[in-house]
C-alpha cells in the first residue's frame, strides 16, 4: 500500500517532491529517458501488449519541458547525443522486432503442429 501511494505521488508531483535543493534536470542526465526525447519510448510503445516491457524505469517519459529543451538546443552537443541515442534506439528496436518475429515463428510452428494433429485425428 505504501509503495503504491509513493508511486502515485511520484507520478503526480515528481520524484523530488520532498527535496528542498532540487537540481534542475538536463536532457543529458543519466536518469532521463533518451528514447522519449527522440519521440519513441519503447516502454510506452508496447504498453498493454504481450511484448510489454513494463513501465519506463526513468520516469521522465512525460516531461515535455526536457523534450522541448532538447529539440530547441542546436548545439553540437545535442547533435552528438542525438546520433548516439538514435543508434542505441535503433538497436533496441531491432532486437525487440527480432524477438517478436521469433515469437511469431514459434506460434506458427505450434499452429502447424496442432493442425497436423487435428487433421490426423479427423482422418482416423
Short mmCIF file of C-alpha atoms in Angstrom, two decimals:
data_model
loop_
_atom_site.label_atom_id
_atom_site.label_comp_id
_atom_site.label_asym_id
_atom_site.label_seq_id
_atom_site.Cartn_x
_atom_site.Cartn_y
_atom_site.Cartn_z
CA UNK A 1 0.00 0.00 0.00
CA UNK A 2 2.80 2.39 0.88
CA UNK A 3 4.65 1.61 -2.37
CA UNK A 4 1.51 2.25 -4.41
CA UNK A 5 0.98 5.58 -2.67
CA UNK A 6 4.63 6.55 -3.18
CA UNK A 7 4.40 5.63 -6.87
CA UNK A 8 1.24 7.72 -7.27
CA UNK A 9 2.87 10.71 -5.58
CA UNK A 10 5.96 10.30 -7.79
CA UNK A 11 3.74 10.39 -10.88
CA UNK A 12 1.78 13.41 -9.71
CA UNK A 13 4.47 15.52 -8.06
CA UNK A 14 7.73 14.07 -9.35
CA UNK A 15 10.44 12.05 -7.67
CA UNK A 16 11.97 15.09 -5.98
CA UNK A 17 8.81 16.26 -4.22
CA UNK A 18 10.37 16.15 -0.71
CA UNK A 19 13.78 17.59 -1.54
CA UNK A 20 14.50 21.24 -0.89
CA UNK A 21 17.57 21.76 -3.08
CA UNK A 22 16.34 20.21 -6.27
CA UNK A 23 18.82 20.27 -9.11
CA UNK A 24 17.21 21.05 -12.43
CA UNK A 25 17.33 18.11 -14.80
CA UNK A 26 19.11 18.34 -18.12
CA UNK A 27 18.37 16.16 -21.11
CA UNK A 28 21.84 14.60 -21.00
CA UNK A 29 21.46 13.37 -17.39
CA UNK A 30 21.61 9.64 -16.76
CA UNK A 31 18.10 9.46 -15.30
CA UNK A 32 16.35 10.86 -18.40
CA UNK A 33 14.62 8.61 -20.92
CA UNK A 34 16.61 9.21 -24.11
CA UNK A 35 14.18 7.37 -26.44
CA UNK A 36 11.39 9.65 -25.20
CA UNK A 37 13.43 12.68 -26.20
CA UNK A 38 13.72 11.17 -29.67
CA UNK A 39 9.95 10.64 -29.77
CA UNK A 40 9.70 6.89 -29.20
CA UNK A 41 9.97 5.42 -25.70
CA UNK A 42 9.80 1.67 -26.27
CA UNK A 43 8.38 1.15 -22.78
CA UNK A 44 5.23 3.03 -23.77
CA UNK A 45 5.27 1.80 -27.38
CA UNK A 46 4.33 -1.78 -26.47
CA UNK A 47 2.32 -0.95 -23.39
CA UNK A 48 -0.60 -3.34 -22.75
CA UNK A 49 0.59 -5.90 -25.30
CA UNK A 50 2.25 -9.29 -24.99
CA UNK A 51 5.57 -7.54 -25.62
CA UNK A 52 5.08 -5.09 -22.75
CA UNK A 53 8.46 -4.04 -21.29
CA UNK A 54 6.91 -2.68 -18.11
CA UNK A 55 6.94 0.92 -17.01
CA UNK A 56 9.75 3.19 -18.09
CA UNK A 57 12.49 2.98 -15.43
CA UNK A 58 13.41 6.63 -15.86
CA UNK A 59 10.05 8.17 -15.02
CA UNK A 60 10.69 11.13 -17.33
CA UNK A 61 8.58 9.95 -20.25
CA UNK A 62 6.04 12.69 -19.65
CA UNK A 63 8.49 15.53 -19.13
CA UNK A 64 7.63 17.81 -22.03
CA UNK A 65 9.98 20.51 -20.76
CA UNK A 66 13.03 18.30 -21.24
CA UNK A 67 11.85 17.31 -24.70
CA UNK A 68 11.31 20.95 -25.69
CA UNK A 69 14.74 21.92 -24.37
CA UNK A 70 16.31 19.03 -26.28
CA UNK A 71 14.57 19.93 -29.53
CA UNK A 72 15.36 23.64 -29.14
CA UNK A 73 19.05 23.06 -28.49
CA UNK A 74 21.03 23.48 -31.70
CA UNK A 75 24.49 22.88 -30.28
CA UNK A 76 26.98 20.30 -31.47
CA UNK A 77 26.49 18.50 -28.15
CA UNK A 78 22.81 17.94 -28.93
CA UNK A 79 23.65 16.60 -32.40
CA UNK A 80 26.29 14.28 -30.94
CA UNK A 81 23.86 12.97 -28.32
CA UNK A 82 21.08 12.58 -30.90
CA UNK A 83 23.28 10.46 -33.20
CA UNK A 84 24.43 8.22 -30.36
CA UNK A 85 20.95 7.81 -28.89
CA UNK A 86 19.44 7.10 -32.32
CA UNK A 87 21.89 4.24 -32.81
CA UNK A 88 21.04 2.87 -29.36
CA UNK A 89 17.30 3.22 -30.01
CA UNK A 90 17.62 1.56 -33.43
CA UNK A 91 19.50 -1.38 -31.93
CA UNK A 92 16.93 -1.74 -29.15
CA UNK A 93 14.02 -1.62 -31.59
CA UNK A 94 15.70 -4.12 -33.92
CA UNK A 95 16.22 -6.50 -31.01
CA UNK A 96 12.58 -6.11 -29.98
CA UNK A 97 11.34 -6.71 -33.54
CA UNK A 98 13.57 -9.79 -33.83
CA UNK A 99 12.17 -11.07 -30.54
CA UNK A 100 8.62 -10.55 -31.80
CA UNK A 101 9.49 -12.31 -35.07
CA UNK A 102 10.84 -15.30 -33.12
CA UNK A 103 7.62 -15.43 -31.10
CA UNK A 104 5.55 -15.32 -34.29
CA UNK A 105 7.62 -18.10 -35.88
CA UNK A 106 7.22 -20.23 -32.75
CA UNK A 107 3.46 -19.63 -32.76
CA UNK A 108 3.25 -20.58 -36.46
CA UNK A 109 5.14 -23.82 -35.80
CA UNK A 110 2.84 -24.66 -32.91
CA UNK A 111 -0.21 -23.92 -35.05
CA UNK A 112 1.10 -26.10 -37.89
CA UNK A 113 1.69 -29.00 -35.46
CA UNK A 114 -1.79 -28.66 -34.00
CA UNK A 115 -3.38 -28.51 -37.43
CA UNK A 116 -1.47 -31.62 -38.49
CA UNK A 117 -2.55 -33.42 -35.32
CA UNK A 118 -6.18 -32.37 -35.83
CA UNK A 119 -6.09 -33.44 -39.49
CA UNK A 120 -4.66 -36.84 -38.50
CA UNK A 121 -7.39 -37.26 -35.87
CA UNK A 122 -10.10 -36.40 -38.41
CA UNK A 123 -8.74 -38.89 -40.96
CA UNK A 124 -8.70 -41.75 -38.46
#
